[in-house]
Amino acid sequence: MRTHEQPATDSDLADTLHARGQRATSQRLILYRALRELDRHATADELLRASAERLPNLSLPTVYATLELFEELGLVRRVAVEAGPALWDPRVDPHQHFACRSCGRVIDLDVPARAGTAMAVARAAGHAPDSAQVVVVGLCRDCAHGPADV
């Protein structure tokens, strides 16, 4: 599997987990499937609710632990936007985010992230950065234009 390619099926995810020395538990498969099916940036709470029918005994700490493992393995990205809980992004390819300060939506921007500059600045300051993310904040198209005038 290429660096930014996402597992498309449970079988692909199981293969990826096994190749990286991890077990493909039903909880891991169901949580990853829930994130893919939501098809948006989701909080751990939203993923817990989305998985509740299939995993009624699933706990929030288990959801967080699983998401953090997925992040370590490069299967998801944690997106931090101003105040509020972390969002989990099923897309791991280079892209930026737009966060609407009115409705709270986080929208993918299909522009290659220009993280190189931020990484270089951090290195020049003596830090050892692993990654950088760009989050543009403002009003989304819907909130900026409001309801259509009739």
Coordinates of N, CA and C in Angstrom, one line a residue:
M1 N 0.8 -1.2 0.0 CA 0.0 0.0 0.0 C 0.9 1.2 0.0
R2 N 0.6 2.2 -0.8 CA 1.3 3.5 -0.9 C 1.1 4.3 0.4
T3 N 2.0 5.2 0.6 CA 2.0 6.0 1.9 C 0.6 6.6 2.2
H4 N 0.0 7.2 1.2 CA -1.3 8.0 1.5 C -2.5 7.2 1.1
E5 N -2.4 6.0 0.7 CA -3.6 5.2 0.3 C -4.3 4.7 1.6
Q6 N -5.6 4.8 1.6 CA -6.3 4.4 2.7 C -6.9 2.9 2.5
P7 N -6.9 2.1 3.5 CA -7.6 0.8 3.4 C -9.0 1.0 3.0
A8 N -9.4 0.4 1.9 CA -10.8 0.6 1.4 C -11.8 -0.4 2.0
T9 N -11.3 -1.6 2.5 CA -12.2 -2.6 3.0 C -11.7 -3.1 4.3
D10 N -12.5 -3.8 5.0 CA -12.1 -4.4 6.3 C -10.9 -5.3 6.1
S11 N -10.9 -6.1 5.0 CA -9.8 -6.9 4.7 C -8.5 -6.2 4.5
D12 N -8.6 -5.0 3.7 CA -7.4 -4.2 3.5 C -6.9 -3.7 4.9
L13 N -7.8 -3.2 5.8 CA -7.4 -2.7 7.1 C -6.7 -3.8 7.9
A14 N -7.3 -5.0 7.9 CA -6.8 -6.2 8.6 C -5.3 -6.5 8.1
D15 N -5.2 -6.5 6.8 CA -3.8 -6.7 6.2 C -2.8 -5.6 6.7
T16 N -3.3 -4.4 6.6 CA -2.4 -3.2 7.1 C -2.0 -3.4 8.5
L17 N -3.0 -3.7 9.4 CA -2.7 -3.9 10.8 C -1.8 -5.0 11.0
H18 N -2.0 -6.2 10.4 CA -1.1 -7.3 10.6 C 0.3 -7.0 10.1
A19 N 0.4 -6.3 9.0 CA 1.7 -6.0 8.4 C 2.5 -5.1 9.4
R20 N 1.8 -4.4 10.2 CA 2.4 -3.5 11.2 C 2.5 -4.0 12.6
G21 N 2.2 -5.4 12.7 CA 2.4 -6.0 14.0 C 1.2 -5.8 14.9
Q22 N 0.0 -5.4 14.4 CA -1.1 -5.2 15.2 C -2.2 -6.2 14.9
R23 N -3.1 -6.5 15.9 CA -4.2 -7.4 15.7 C -5.4 -6.6 15.0
A24 N -6.1 -7.3 14.2 CA -7.3 -6.7 13.5 C -8.5 -7.1 14.3
T25 N -8.7 -6.5 15.5 CA -9.9 -6.8 16.3 C -11.2 -6.3 15.7
S26 N -12.3 -6.8 16.1 CA -13.5 -6.4 15.6 C -13.8 -4.9 16.0
Q27 N -13.3 -4.5 17.1 CA -13.5 -3.1 17.5 C -12.7 -2.2 16.6
R28 N -11.5 -2.5 16.2 CA -10.7 -1.7 15.3 C -11.4 -1.6 13.9
L29 N -11.8 -2.8 13.4 CA -12.4 -2.8 12.1 C -13.7 -2.0 12.1
I30 N -14.5 -2.1 13.1 CA -15.8 -1.4 13.2 C -15.6 0.1 13.3
L31 N -14.7 0.5 14.2 CA -14.4 1.9 14.3 C -13.9 2.6 13.1
Y32 N -13.0 1.9 12.4 CA -12.4 2.4 11.1 C -13.5 2.5 10.1
R33 N -14.4 1.5 10.0 CA -15.5 1.5 9.1 C -16.5 2.6 9.4
A34 N -16.7 2.9 10.7 CA -17.6 4.0 11.1 C -17.1 5.3 10.6
L35 N -15.8 5.5 10.8 CA -15.2 6.8 10.3 C -15.3 6.9 8.8
R36 N -15.0 5.9 8.1 CA -15.2 5.9 6.6 C -16.6 6.2 6.2
E37 N -17.5 5.5 6.9 CA -19.0 5.7 6.5 C -19.5 7.1 6.9
L38 N -19.0 7.7 8.0 CA -19.4 9.1 8.3 C -19.0 10.0 7.2
D39 N -17.8 9.7 6.6 CA -17.3 10.5 5.5 C -17.1 12.0 5.8
R40 N -16.7 12.2 7.0 CA -16.4 13.6 7.4 C -15.4 13.5 8.6
H41 N -15.0 14.7 9.1 CA -14.2 14.7 10.3 C -15.1 14.5 11.5
A42 N -14.8 13.6 12.3 CA -15.7 13.2 13.4 C -14.9 13.2 14.7
T43 N -15.7 13.5 15.8 CA -15.1 13.4 17.1 C -15.2 12.0 17.6
A44 N -14.5 11.7 18.7 CA -14.5 10.4 19.3 C -15.9 10.0 19.8
D45 N -16.6 11.0 20.3 CA -18.0 10.8 20.8 C -18.9 10.4 19.6
E46 N -18.7 11.1 18.5 CA -19.5 10.7 17.3 C -19.3 9.3 16.8
L47 N -18.0 8.9 16.9 CA -17.6 7.6 16.4 C -18.2 6.5 17.4
L48 N -18.2 6.9 18.7 CA -18.8 6.0 19.7 C -20.2 5.7 19.4
R49 N -21.0 6.8 19.1 CA -22.4 6.7 18.8 C -22.6 6.0 17.5
A50 N -21.8 6.2 16.5 CA -21.9 5.5 15.2 C -21.7 4.0 15.3
S51 N -20.9 3.6 16.3 CA -20.5 2.2 16.5 C -21.4 1.5 17.5
A52 N -22.2 2.2 18.2 CA -22.9 1.7 19.4 C -23.8 0.5 19.0
E53 N -24.4 0.5 17.9 CA -25.3 -0.7 17.5 C -24.5 -1.9 17.4
R54 N -23.3 -1.8 16.7 CA -22.5 -3.0 16.5 C -21.6 -3.4 17.7
L55 N -21.3 -2.3 18.5 CA -20.4 -2.6 19.6 C -21.1 -1.9 20.9
P56 N -22.1 -2.5 21.4 CA -22.8 -1.8 22.5 C -22.0 -1.6 23.8
N57 N -20.9 -2.4 24.0 CA -20.1 -2.3 25.2 C -18.9 -1.4 25.0
L58 N -18.8 -0.8 23.8 CA -17.6 0.0 23.5 C -17.6 1.2 24.4
S59 N -16.4 1.6 24.9 CA -16.2 2.7 25.8 C -15.5 3.9 25.1
L60 N -15.7 5.1 25.6 CA -15.0 6.2 25.0 C -13.4 6.1 25.1
P61 N -12.9 5.6 26.3 CA -11.4 5.5 26.3 C -10.9 4.5 25.3
T62 N -11.7 3.4 25.0 CA -11.3 2.5 23.9 C -11.3 3.2 22.6
V63 N -12.3 4.0 22.3 CA -12.4 4.7 21.0 C -11.1 5.6 20.9
Y64 N -10.8 6.4 21.9 CA -9.6 7.2 21.9 C -8.3 6.4 21.7
A65 N -8.2 5.3 22.4 CA -7.0 4.5 22.3 C -6.9 3.9 20.9
T66 N -8.0 3.5 20.3 CA -8.0 3.0 18.9 C -7.6 4.1 17.9
L67 N -8.2 5.3 18.1 CA -7.9 6.4 17.2 C -6.4 6.8 17.3
E68 N -5.9 6.8 18.5 CA -4.5 7.1 18.6 C -3.6 6.1 18.0
L69 N -4.0 4.8 18.1 CA -3.2 3.8 17.4 C -3.3 4.0 15.9
F70 N -4.5 4.3 15.4 CA -4.6 4.5 13.9 C -3.8 5.7 13.5
E71 N -3.7 6.7 14.4 CA -2.9 7.9 14.0 C -1.4 7.5 14.0
E72 N -0.9 6.8 15.0 CA 0.4 6.3 15.0 C 0.8 5.5 13.7
L73 N -0.2 4.7 13.2 CA 0.0 3.9 12.0 C -0.2 4.6 10.7
G74 N -0.6 5.9 10.8 CA -0.8 6.7 9.6 C -2.1 6.4 8.9
L75 N -3.1 5.9 9.6 CA -4.4 5.6 9.0 C -5.4 6.7 9.1
V76 N -5.2 7.6 10.1 CA -6.1 8.7 10.3 C -5.2 9.9 10.7
R77 N -5.8 11.1 10.6 CA -5.1 12.3 11.1 C -6.0 13.0 12.1
R78 N -5.4 13.5 13.2 CA -6.1 14.3 14.2 C -6.0 15.7 13.7
V79 N -7.2 16.3 13.7 CA -7.3 17.7 13.3 C -7.7 18.6 14.5
A80 N -6.9 19.5 14.9 CA -7.2 20.4 16.0 C -7.7 21.7 15.4
V81 N -8.9 22.1 15.8 CA -9.5 23.4 15.4 C -9.9 24.1 16.6
E82 N -9.2 25.3 16.8 CA -9.6 26.2 17.9 C -10.1 25.5 19.1
A83 N -11.2 26.0 19.7 CA -11.8 25.3 20.8 C -12.6 24.1 20.4
G84 N -12.7 23.1 21.2 CA -13.5 22.0 20.9 C -12.7 20.7 20.9
P85 N -13.4 19.6 20.8 CA -12.6 18.3 20.8 C -11.9 18.1 19.5
A86 N -10.9 17.2 19.6 CA -10.2 16.8 18.4 C -11.1 16.2 17.4
L87 N -10.8 16.4 16.1 CA -11.6 15.7 15.1 C -10.6 14.7 14.4
W88 N -11.2 13.7 13.9 CA -10.4 12.6 13.3 C -10.8 12.6 11.8
D89 N -9.7 12.6 11.0 CA -9.9 12.7 9.5 C -9.5 11.4 8.9
P90 N -10.4 10.8 8.2 CA -10.1 9.5 7.5 C -9.1 9.7 6.3
R91 N -8.9 11.0 5.9 CA -8.0 11.3 4.7 C -6.6 11.5 5.3
V92 N -5.7 10.8 4.8 CA -4.3 11.0 5.3 C -3.4 11.6 4.2
D93 N -3.9 11.8 3.0 CA -3.1 12.5 1.9 C -2.9 13.9 2.3
P94 N -1.9 14.6 1.7 CA -1.6 16.0 2.0 C -2.8 16.9 1.6
H95 N -3.4 17.6 2.5 CA -4.4 18.5 2.2 C -4.6 19.5 3.4
Q96 N -5.3 20.6 3.2 CA -5.5 21.5 4.3 C -7.0 21.5 4.7
H97 N -7.3 22.3 5.7 CA -8.6 22.3 6.3 C -9.1 23.7 6.4
F98 N -10.4 23.9 6.2 CA -11.1 25.1 6.5 C -12.1 24.9 7.6
A99 N -12.1 25.6 8.7 CA -13.0 25.5 9.8 C -13.9 26.7 9.8
C100 N -15.2 26.4 9.8 CA -16.2 27.5 9.8 C -16.4 27.9 11.3
R101 N -16.2 29.2 11.6 CA -16.4 29.6 13.0 C -17.9 29.8 13.4
S102 N -18.8 29.7 12.4 CA -20.2 29.9 12.7 C -20.9 28.5 12.8
C103 N -20.8 27.6 11.8 CA -21.5 26.3 11.9 C -20.6 25.2 12.4
G104 N -19.3 25.4 12.5 CA -18.4 24.4 13.0 C -17.9 23.4 12.0
R105 N -18.4 23.4 10.8 CA -18.0 22.4 9.8 C -16.5 22.6 9.5
V106 N -15.9 21.4 9.3 CA -14.5 21.4 8.9 C -14.5 20.8 7.5
I107 N -13.9 21.5 6.5 CA -14.0 21.2 5.1 C -12.6 20.9 4.6
D108 N -12.4 19.8 3.9 CA -11.1 19.5 3.2 C -10.8 20.5 2.1
L109 N -9.6 21.0 2.0 CA -9.2 21.8 0.9 C -8.2 21.0 0.1
D110 N -8.5 20.7 -1.1 CA -7.6 19.9 -1.9 C -6.4 20.6 -2.5
V111 N -5.7 21.3 -1.7 CA -4.5 22.0 -2.1 C -3.4 21.4 -1.3
P112 N -2.3 21.0 -1.9 CA -1.3 20.4 -1.1 C -0.9 21.3 0.1
A113 N -0.8 20.7 1.2 CA -0.5 21.5 2.4 C 0.9 22.1 2.3
R114 N 1.1 23.3 2.6 CA 2.4 24.0 2.5 C 3.0 24.0 3.9
A115 N 3.2 22.8 4.4 CA 3.7 22.6 5.8 C 5.2 22.7 5.8
G116 N 5.9 22.6 4.6 CA 7.3 22.7 4.6 C 7.9 23.9 5.2
T117 N 7.3 25.1 5.1 CA 7.7 26.3 5.7 C 7.6 26.3 7.2
A118 N 6.5 25.8 7.7 CA 6.3 25.7 9.1 C 7.3 24.7 9.7
M119 N 7.6 23.6 9.0 CA 8.5 22.6 9.5 C 9.9 23.2 9.5
A120 N 10.3 24.0 8.5 CA 11.6 24.6 8.4 C 11.8 25.6 9.6
V121 N 10.8 26.4 9.8 CA 10.9 27.4 10.9 C 11.1 26.7 12.3
A122 N 10.3 25.6 12.5 CA 10.4 24.8 13.7 C 11.8 24.2 13.8
R123 N 12.4 23.7 12.7 CA 13.7 23.1 12.8 C 14.7 24.2 13.1
A124 N 14.6 25.3 12.4 CA 15.5 26.4 12.7 C 15.5 26.9 14.1
A125 N 14.4 26.7 14.8 CA 14.3 27.1 16.2 C 14.8 26.0 17.1
G126 N 15.4 24.9 16.5 CA 15.9 23.8 17.3 C 15.0 22.7 17.7
H127 N 13.8 22.7 17.1 CA 12.8 21.7 17.4 C 13.0 20.5 16.4
A128 N 12.3 19.4 16.7 CA 12.3 18.3 15.8 C 10.9 17.9 15.4
P129 N 10.3 18.7 14.5 CA 8.9 18.5 14.1 C 8.7 17.2 13.3
D130 N 7.5 16.6 13.6 CA 7.1 15.4 12.9 C 6.1 15.7 11.7
S131 N 5.3 16.7 12.0 CA 4.3 17.1 11.0 C 3.8 18.5 11.3
A132 N 3.0 19.0 10.3 CA 2.4 20.3 10.5 C 1.0 20.2 9.8
Q133 N 0.1 21.0 10.3 CA -1.2 21.0 9.6 C -1.6 22.5 9.5
V134 N -2.4 22.7 8.4 CA -2.9 24.1 8.1 C -4.4 24.0 8.3
V135 N -4.9 24.9 9.2 CA -6.3 25.1 9.3 C -6.7 26.5 9.1
V136 N -7.4 26.8 8.1 CA -7.9 28.2 7.8 C -9.2 28.3 8.5
V137 N -9.4 29.4 9.2 CA -10.6 29.7 10.0 C -11.4 30.9 9.4
G138 N -12.7 30.8 9.3 CA -13.5 31.9 8.8 C -14.9 31.4 8.7
L139 N -15.7 32.0 7.7 CA -17.0 31.6 7.5 C -17.1 30.7 6.2
C140 N -17.7 29.6 6.3 CA -17.9 28.7 5.1 C -18.8 29.4 4.1
R141 N -18.8 28.9 2.9 CA -19.6 29.5 1.8 C -21.1 29.7 2.2
D142 N -21.6 28.7 2.9 CA -23.0 28.7 3.3 C -23.3 29.8 4.3
C143 N -22.4 29.9 5.3 CA -22.6 30.9 6.4 C -22.3 32.3 5.9
A144 N -21.3 32.4 5.0 CA -20.9 33.7 4.5 C -22.0 34.4 3.7
H145 N -22.7 33.6 3.0 CA -23.8 34.1 2.1 C -25.1 34.1 2.7
G146 N -25.3 33.3 3.8 CA -26.6 33.3 4.5 C -27.7 32.7 3.6
P147 N -28.9 32.7 4.1 CA -30.0 32.1 3.3 C -30.2 33.0 2.0
A148 N -30.6 32.3 1.0 CA -30.9 33.0 -0.3 C -32.0 34.0 -0.1
D149 N -31.9 35.2 -0.6 CA -32.9 36.2 -0.6 C -34.0 35.8 -1.5
V150 N -35.3 35.8 -1.1 CA -36.4 35.4 -1.9 C -37.2 36.6 -2.4

